[in-house]
Amino acid sequence: MYFTAKEFACKCGGCNMGLAAMDEKVVQKLDLARSIAKVPFAVRSAVRCPTHNVSVGGIENSAHLTGNAVDIACTSSNKRFLIIESLIRVGFNRIGVYDTFIHVDNDETKPARVLWIDGG
Ligand SMILES: [Zn+2]
């Protein structure tokens, strides 16, 4: 495993949500993608408690709340390509591209095979 449990902790600092609250398949697929991409995945946000989700402006039904989403910090176009390519190769089919990070989730209650950009 490329990741430490700490990397999946809710960033609010006041709750104990972390790796145990993450969906196992998301973590396994993320680890496999990391091995394919061969570049570091800096986890910027993983599971979030409801309080933290509100404070970072997360949507009400955010996949972060159920431990089904991870945001990976990324500002390099080459790393962005490698990360997204690897996420798709391991079977992720919900990816959001933002200025400074890539969102990926496995929320089966939402549409599959979508790639969105910040703002739409
Ligand atoms: Zn929290």
PDB file of C-alpha atoms in Angstrom, residues 26-99:
ATOM      1  CA  VAL A  26     -11.965   2.937  -3.442  1.00  0.00           C
ATOM      2  CA  VAL A  27      -8.781   2.541  -1.422  1.00  0.00           C
ATOM      3  CA  GLN A  28      -7.776  -0.645  -3.267  1.00  0.00           C
ATOM      4  CA  LYS A  29      -8.385   0.886  -6.692  1.00  0.00           C
ATOM      5  CA  LEU A  30      -6.586   4.071  -5.729  1.00  0.00           C
ATOM      6  CA  ASP A  31      -3.565   2.072  -4.597  1.00  0.00           C
ATOM      7  CA  LEU A  32      -3.554   0.112  -7.851  1.00  0.00           C
ATOM      8  CA  ALA A  33      -3.841   3.340  -9.852  1.00  0.00           C
ATOM      9  CA  ARG A  34      -0.912   4.799  -7.911  1.00  0.00           C
ATOM     10  CA  SER A  35       1.217   1.779  -8.844  1.00  0.00           C
ATOM     11  CA  ILE A  36       0.345   2.252 -12.521  1.00  0.00           C
ATOM     12  CA  ALA A  37       0.831   6.047 -12.588  1.00  0.00           C
ATOM     13  CA  LYS A  38       4.275   5.864 -10.946  1.00  0.00           C
ATOM     14  CA  VAL A  39       3.901   9.421  -9.624  1.00  0.00           C
ATOM     15  CA  PRO A  40       3.015  10.427  -6.056  1.00  0.00           C
ATOM     16  CA  PHE A  41      -0.680  10.844  -5.229  1.00  0.00           C
ATOM     17  CA  ALA A  42      -0.989  13.589  -2.608  1.00  0.00           C
ATOM     18  CA  VAL A  43      -4.375  13.018  -0.965  1.00  0.00           C
ATOM     19  CA  ARG A  44      -5.869  16.431  -0.343  1.00  0.00           C
ATOM     20  CA  SER A  45      -9.270  15.282   0.897  1.00  0.00           C
ATOM     21  CA  ALA A  46     -10.746  11.828   1.502  1.00  0.00           C
ATOM     22  CA  VAL A  47     -13.550  11.007   3.937  1.00  0.00           C
ATOM     23  CA  ARG A  48     -15.256  14.055   5.471  1.00  0.00           C
ATOM     24  CA  CYS A  49     -17.526  14.368   8.475  1.00  0.00           C
ATOM     25  CA  PRO A  50     -20.673  16.463   7.799  1.00  0.00           C
ATOM     26  CA  THR A  51     -19.212  19.477   9.609  1.00  0.00           C
ATOM     27  CA  HIS A  52     -16.024  19.453   7.575  1.00  0.00           C
ATOM     28  CA  ASN A  53     -17.921  18.894   4.341  1.00  0.00           C
ATOM     29  CA  VAL A  54     -19.896  22.082   4.998  1.00  0.00           C
ATOM     30  CA  SER A  55     -16.784  24.055   5.937  1.00  0.00           C
ATOM     31  CA  VAL A  56     -14.997  23.163   2.681  1.00  0.00           C
ATOM     32  CA  GLY A  57     -18.086  23.889   0.595  1.00  0.00           C
ATOM     33  CA  GLY A  58     -18.786  20.263  -0.316  1.00  0.00           C
ATOM     34  CA  ILE A  59     -22.120  19.450  -1.915  1.00  0.00           C
ATOM     35  CA  GLU A  60     -24.869  18.087   0.328  1.00  0.00           C
ATOM     36  CA  ASN A  61     -24.702  14.523  -1.007  1.00  0.00           C
ATOM     37  CA  SER A  62     -20.926  14.535  -1.488  1.00  0.00           C
ATOM     38  CA  ALA A  63     -19.287  11.159  -2.039  1.00  0.00           C
ATOM     39  CA  HIS A  64     -16.680  12.294   0.495  1.00  0.00           C
ATOM     40  CA  LEU A  65     -19.301  11.865   3.252  1.00  0.00           C
ATOM     41  CA  THR A  66     -19.561   8.135   2.603  1.00  0.00           C
ATOM     42  CA  GLY A  67     -15.830   7.560   2.114  1.00  0.00           C
ATOM     43  CA  ASN A  68     -16.308   7.014  -1.601  1.00  0.00           C
ATOM     44  CA  ALA A  69     -14.243   9.934  -2.863  1.00  0.00           C
ATOM     45  CA  VAL A  70     -10.684  11.175  -2.851  1.00  0.00           C
ATOM     46  CA  ASP A  71      -9.204  14.452  -4.089  1.00  0.00           C
ATOM     47  CA  ILE A  72      -5.632  14.182  -5.348  1.00  0.00           C
ATOM     48  CA  ALA A  73      -3.598  17.395  -5.437  1.00  0.00           C
ATOM     49  CA  CYS A  74      -2.330  18.118  -8.934  1.00  0.00           C
ATOM     50  CA  THR A  75      -1.186  21.215 -10.819  1.00  0.00           C
ATOM     51  CA  SER A  76       1.069  19.613 -13.444  1.00  0.00           C
ATOM     52  CA  SER A  77      -0.403  18.775 -16.834  1.00  0.00           C
ATOM     53  CA  ASN A  78       1.818  15.706 -17.196  1.00  0.00           C
ATOM     54  CA  LYS A  79       0.947  14.349 -13.750  1.00  0.00           C
ATOM     55  CA  ARG A  80      -2.710  15.140 -14.388  1.00  0.00           C
ATOM     56  CA  PHE A  81      -2.567  12.978 -17.497  1.00  0.00           C
ATOM     57  CA  LEU A  82      -0.789  10.116 -15.732  1.00  0.00           C
ATOM     58  CA  ILE A  83      -3.132  10.191 -12.747  1.00  0.00           C
ATOM     59  CA  ILE A  84      -6.326  10.314 -14.806  1.00  0.00           C
ATOM     60  CA  GLU A  85      -5.072   7.628 -17.187  1.00  0.00           C
ATOM     61  CA  SER A  86      -4.345   5.319 -14.251  1.00  0.00           C
ATOM     62  CA  LEU A  87      -7.692   6.036 -12.556  1.00  0.00           C
ATOM     63  CA  ILE A  88      -9.536   5.078 -15.739  1.00  0.00           C
ATOM     64  CA  ARG A  89      -7.396   1.971 -16.240  1.00  0.00           C
ATOM     65  CA  VAL A  90      -8.326   0.602 -12.816  1.00  0.00           C
ATOM     66  CA  GLY A  91     -12.016   1.160 -13.467  1.00  0.00           C
ATOM     67  CA  PHE A  92     -12.935   4.485 -11.924  1.00  0.00           C
ATOM     68  CA  ASN A  93     -15.619   6.132 -14.032  1.00  0.00           C
ATOM     69  CA  ARG A  94     -16.361   9.336 -12.137  1.00  0.00           C
ATOM     70  CA  ILE A  95     -13.602  11.937 -12.312  1.00  0.00           C
ATOM     71  CA  GLY A  96     -13.625  15.696 -11.764  1.00  0.00           C
ATOM     72  CA  VAL A  97     -10.781  17.914 -12.918  1.00  0.00           C
ATOM     73  CA  TYR A  98     -10.155  21.095 -10.951  1.00  0.00           C
ATOM     74  CA  ASP A  99      -7.402  23.749 -11.038  1.00  0.00           C
TER      75      ASP A  99
END
